[in-house]
């Protein structure tokens, strides 16, 4: 049985000597690290797609039912959740890059956390 291996990111201790001081001064170092991590996960795109689908199905698809029933949220909450869920499916099955796939997933997480905070507080 094959095991899944998550590739090590490109900013490990061996590459710390090549830090560009212009990027550090401009504040782009974190963004570059995030993009290097996303690029290093390109070979694991299917794993990230499945993780995105399972986590959204378990954590985010019940959010509209919870908000609609307990907090009388508008129906747009359901529409937003379904659009984000199907956008992630299309992005994963449509052959988009790993940056797009992780970006859609991160955006979906942020939108759902925001919806929960808006209606619960």
PDB file of N, CA and C in Angstrom, residues 49-91:
ATOM      1  N   UNK A  49      -7.426  18.315  -2.788  1.00  0.00           N
ATOM      2  CA  UNK A  49      -8.792  18.380  -3.303  1.00  0.00           C
ATOM      3  C   UNK A  49      -9.719  17.525  -2.446  1.00  0.00           C
ATOM      4  N   UNK A  50      -9.298  16.322  -2.123  1.00  0.00           N
ATOM      5  CA  UNK A  50     -10.128  15.454  -1.288  1.00  0.00           C
ATOM      6  C   UNK A  50     -10.267  16.013   0.126  1.00  0.00           C
ATOM      7  N   UNK A  51      -9.204  16.561   0.658  1.00  0.00           N
ATOM      8  CA  UNK A  51      -9.267  17.191   1.983  1.00  0.00           C
ATOM      9  C   UNK A  51     -10.242  18.355   1.974  1.00  0.00           C
ATOM     10  N   UNK A  52     -10.213  19.143   0.917  1.00  0.00           N
ATOM     11  CA  UNK A  52     -11.119  20.274   0.789  1.00  0.00           C
ATOM     12  C   UNK A  52     -12.565  19.810   0.736  1.00  0.00           C
ATOM     13  N   UNK A  53     -12.855  18.790  -0.061  1.00  0.00           N
ATOM     14  CA  UNK A  53     -14.226  18.301  -0.181  1.00  0.00           C
ATOM     15  C   UNK A  53     -14.736  17.695   1.124  1.00  0.00           C
ATOM     16  N   UNK A  54     -13.928  16.887   1.758  1.00  0.00           N
ATOM     17  CA  UNK A  54     -14.360  16.230   2.994  1.00  0.00           C
ATOM     18  C   UNK A  54     -14.548  17.257   4.107  1.00  0.00           C
ATOM     19  N   UNK A  55     -13.598  18.159   4.258  1.00  0.00           N
ATOM     20  CA  UNK A  55     -13.713  19.141   5.339  1.00  0.00           C
ATOM     21  C   UNK A  55     -14.887  20.091   5.108  1.00  0.00           C
ATOM     22  N   UNK A  56     -15.127  20.477   3.868  1.00  0.00           N
ATOM     23  CA  UNK A  56     -16.271  21.341   3.609  1.00  0.00           C
ATOM     24  C   UNK A  56     -17.576  20.586   3.798  1.00  0.00           C
ATOM     25  N   UNK A  57     -17.617  19.342   3.396  1.00  0.00           N
ATOM     26  CA  UNK A  57     -18.830  18.556   3.572  1.00  0.00           C
ATOM     27  C   UNK A  57     -19.176  18.322   5.031  1.00  0.00           C
ATOM     28  N   UNK A  58     -18.168  18.159   5.862  1.00  0.00           N
ATOM     29  CA  UNK A  58     -18.405  17.877   7.273  1.00  0.00           C
ATOM     30  C   UNK A  58     -18.571  19.164   8.080  1.00  0.00           C
ATOM     31  N   UNK A  59     -17.766  20.176   7.794  1.00  0.00           N
ATOM     32  CA  UNK A  59     -17.765  21.381   8.623  1.00  0.00           C
ATOM     33  C   UNK A  59     -18.632  22.520   8.092  1.00  0.00           C
ATOM     34  N   UNK A  60     -18.683  22.705   6.770  1.00  0.00           N
ATOM     35  CA  UNK A  60     -19.304  23.912   6.240  1.00  0.00           C
ATOM     36  C   UNK A  60     -20.706  23.709   5.694  1.00  0.00           C
ATOM     37  N   UNK A  61     -21.027  22.548   5.174  1.00  0.00           N
ATOM     38  CA  UNK A  61     -22.379  22.352   4.656  1.00  0.00           C
ATOM     39  C   UNK A  61     -23.452  22.370   5.749  1.00  0.00           C
ATOM     40  N   UNK A  62     -23.160  21.993   6.997  1.00  0.00           N
ATOM     41  CA  UNK A  62     -24.173  22.156   8.048  1.00  0.00           C
ATOM     42  C   UNK A  62     -24.348  23.591   8.547  1.00  0.00           C
ATOM     43  N   UNK A  63     -23.452  24.493   8.199  1.00  0.00           N
ATOM     44  CA  UNK A  63     -23.526  25.869   8.690  1.00  0.00           C
ATOM     45  C   UNK A  63     -24.833  26.557   8.295  1.00  0.00           C
ATOM     46  N   UNK A  64     -25.302  26.470   7.052  1.00  0.00           N
ATOM     47  CA  UNK A  64     -26.567  27.145   6.730  1.00  0.00           C
ATOM     48  C   UNK A  64     -27.752  26.601   7.520  1.00  0.00           C
ATOM     49  N   UNK A  65     -27.814  25.300   7.719  1.00  0.00           N
ATOM     50  CA  UNK A  65     -28.916  24.734   8.500  1.00  0.00           C
ATOM     51  C   UNK A  65     -28.885  25.255   9.929  1.00  0.00           C
ATOM     52  N   UNK A  66     -27.707  25.320  10.498  1.00  0.00           N
ATOM     53  CA  UNK A  66     -27.544  25.829  11.854  1.00  0.00           C
ATOM     54  C   UNK A  66     -27.949  27.303  11.947  1.00  0.00           C
ATOM     55  N   UNK A  67     -27.447  28.112  11.012  1.00  0.00           N
ATOM     56  CA  UNK A  67     -27.744  29.542  11.052  1.00  0.00           C
ATOM     57  C   UNK A  67     -29.196  29.837  10.708  1.00  0.00           C
ATOM     58  N   UNK A  68     -29.756  29.120   9.753  1.00  0.00           N
ATOM     59  CA  UNK A  68     -31.151  29.356   9.373  1.00  0.00           C
ATOM     60  C   UNK A  68     -32.106  28.941  10.491  1.00  0.00           C
ATOM     61  N   UNK A  69     -31.847  27.843  11.135  1.00  0.00           N
ATOM     62  CA  UNK A  69     -32.772  27.326  12.147  1.00  0.00           C
ATOM     63  C   UNK A  69     -32.661  28.083  13.469  1.00  0.00           C
ATOM     64  N   UNK A  70     -31.437  28.288  13.945  1.00  0.00           N
ATOM     65  CA  UNK A  70     -31.267  28.863  15.271  1.00  0.00           C
ATOM     66  C   UNK A  70     -31.172  30.389  15.274  1.00  0.00           C
ATOM     67  N   UNK A  71     -30.689  30.985  14.220  1.00  0.00           N
ATOM     68  CA  UNK A  71     -30.440  32.428  14.220  1.00  0.00           C
ATOM     69  C   UNK A  71     -31.252  33.176  13.167  1.00  0.00           C
ATOM     70  N   UNK A  72     -32.184  32.513  12.510  1.00  0.00           N
ATOM     71  CA  UNK A  72     -33.046  33.137  11.499  1.00  0.00           C
ATOM     72  C   UNK A  72     -32.254  33.915  10.451  1.00  0.00           C
ATOM     73  N   UNK A  73     -31.190  33.326   9.983  1.00  0.00           N
ATOM     74  CA  UNK A  73     -30.357  33.945   8.955  1.00  0.00           C
ATOM     75  C   UNK A  73     -31.110  33.952   7.626  1.00  0.00           C
ATOM     76  N   UNK A  74     -30.779  34.885   6.747  1.00  0.00           N
ATOM     77  CA  UNK A  74     -31.437  34.901   5.434  1.00  0.00           C
ATOM     78  C   UNK A  74     -30.993  33.718   4.576  1.00  0.00           C
ATOM     79  N   UNK A  75     -31.757  33.449   3.547  1.00  0.00           N
ATOM     80  CA  UNK A  75     -31.500  32.300   2.678  1.00  0.00           C
ATOM     81  C   UNK A  75     -30.204  32.460   1.880  1.00  0.00           C
ATOM     82  N   UNK A  76     -29.678  33.668   1.808  1.00  0.00           N
ATOM     83  CA  UNK A  76     -28.429  33.910   1.070  1.00  0.00           C
ATOM     84  C   UNK A  76     -27.265  33.119   1.677  1.00  0.00           C
ATOM     85  N   UNK A  77     -27.363  32.777   2.969  1.00  0.00           N
ATOM     86  CA  UNK A  77     -26.330  31.968   3.619  1.00  0.00           C
ATOM     87  C   UNK A  77     -26.228  30.605   2.944  1.00  0.00           C
ATOM     88  N   UNK A  78     -27.367  30.023   2.639  1.00  0.00           N
ATOM     89  CA  UNK A  78     -27.381  28.736   1.943  1.00  0.00           C
ATOM     90  C   UNK A  78     -26.812  28.877   0.538  1.00  0.00           C
ATOM     91  N   UNK A  79     -27.167  29.939  -0.149  1.00  0.00           N
ATOM     92  CA  UNK A  79     -26.686  30.168  -1.514  1.00  0.00           C
ATOM     93  C   UNK A  79     -25.170  30.333  -1.526  1.00  0.00           C
ATOM     94  N   UNK A  80     -24.644  31.117  -0.585  1.00  0.00           N
ATOM     95  CA  UNK A  80     -23.191  31.341  -0.516  1.00  0.00           C
ATOM     96  C   UNK A  80     -22.458  30.032  -0.236  1.00  0.00           C
ATOM     97  N   UNK A  81     -22.979  29.238   0.676  1.00  0.00           N
ATOM     98  CA  UNK A  81     -22.334  27.966   1.010  1.00  0.00           C
ATOM     99  C   UNK A  81     -22.313  27.020  -0.178  1.00  0.00           C
ATOM    100  N   UNK A  82     -23.422  26.910  -0.871  1.00  0.00           N
ATOM    101  CA  UNK A  82     -23.466  26.002  -2.018  1.00  0.00           C
ATOM    102  C   UNK A  82     -22.596  26.497  -3.172  1.00  0.00           C
ATOM    103  N   UNK A  83     -22.573  27.801  -3.400  1.00  0.00           N
ATOM    104  CA  UNK A  83     -21.714  28.343  -4.460  1.00  0.00           C
ATOM    105  C   UNK A  83     -20.251  28.073  -4.149  1.00  0.00           C
ATOM    106  N   UNK A  84     -19.836  28.287  -2.909  1.00  0.00           N
ATOM    107  CA  UNK A  84     -18.444  28.026  -2.541  1.00  0.00           C
ATOM    108  C   UNK A  84     -18.100  26.539  -2.623  1.00  0.00           C
ATOM    109  N   UNK A  85     -19.019  25.691  -2.204  1.00  0.00           N
ATOM    110  CA  UNK A  85     -18.773  24.252  -2.269  1.00  0.00           C
ATOM    111  C   UNK A  85     -18.617  23.783  -3.710  1.00  0.00           C
ATOM    112  N   UNK A  86     -19.528  24.210  -4.580  1.00  0.00           N
ATOM    113  CA  UNK A  86     -19.441  23.776  -5.975  1.00  0.00           C
ATOM    114  C   UNK A  86     -18.289  24.462  -6.713  1.00  0.00           C
ATOM    115  N   UNK A  87     -17.911  25.657  -6.299  1.00  0.00           N
ATOM    116  CA  UNK A  87     -16.732  26.298  -6.889  1.00  0.00           C
ATOM    117  C   UNK A  87     -15.476  25.511  -6.568  1.00  0.00           C
ATOM    118  N   UNK A  88     -15.392  24.986  -5.348  1.00  0.00           N
ATOM    119  CA  UNK A  88     -14.251  24.140  -4.990  1.00  0.00           C
ATOM    120  C   UNK A  88     -14.253  22.839  -5.776  1.00  0.00           C
ATOM    121  N   UNK A  89     -15.429  22.267  -6.008  1.00  0.00           N
ATOM    122  CA  UNK A  89     -15.498  21.042  -6.810  1.00  0.00           C
ATOM    123  C   UNK A  89     -15.046  21.321  -8.237  1.00  0.00           C
ATOM    124  N   UNK A  90     -15.539  22.401  -8.823  1.00  0.00           N
ATOM    125  CA  UNK A  90     -15.169  22.737 -10.202  1.00  0.00           C
ATOM    126  C   UNK A  90     -13.687  23.059 -10.300  1.00  0.00           C
ATOM    127  N   UNK A  91     -13.160  23.775  -9.314  1.00  0.00           N
ATOM    128  CA  UNK A  91     -11.729  24.106  -9.337  1.00  0.00           C
ATOM    129  C   UNK A  91     -10.876  22.847  -9.252  1.00  0.00           C
TER     130      UNK A  91
END
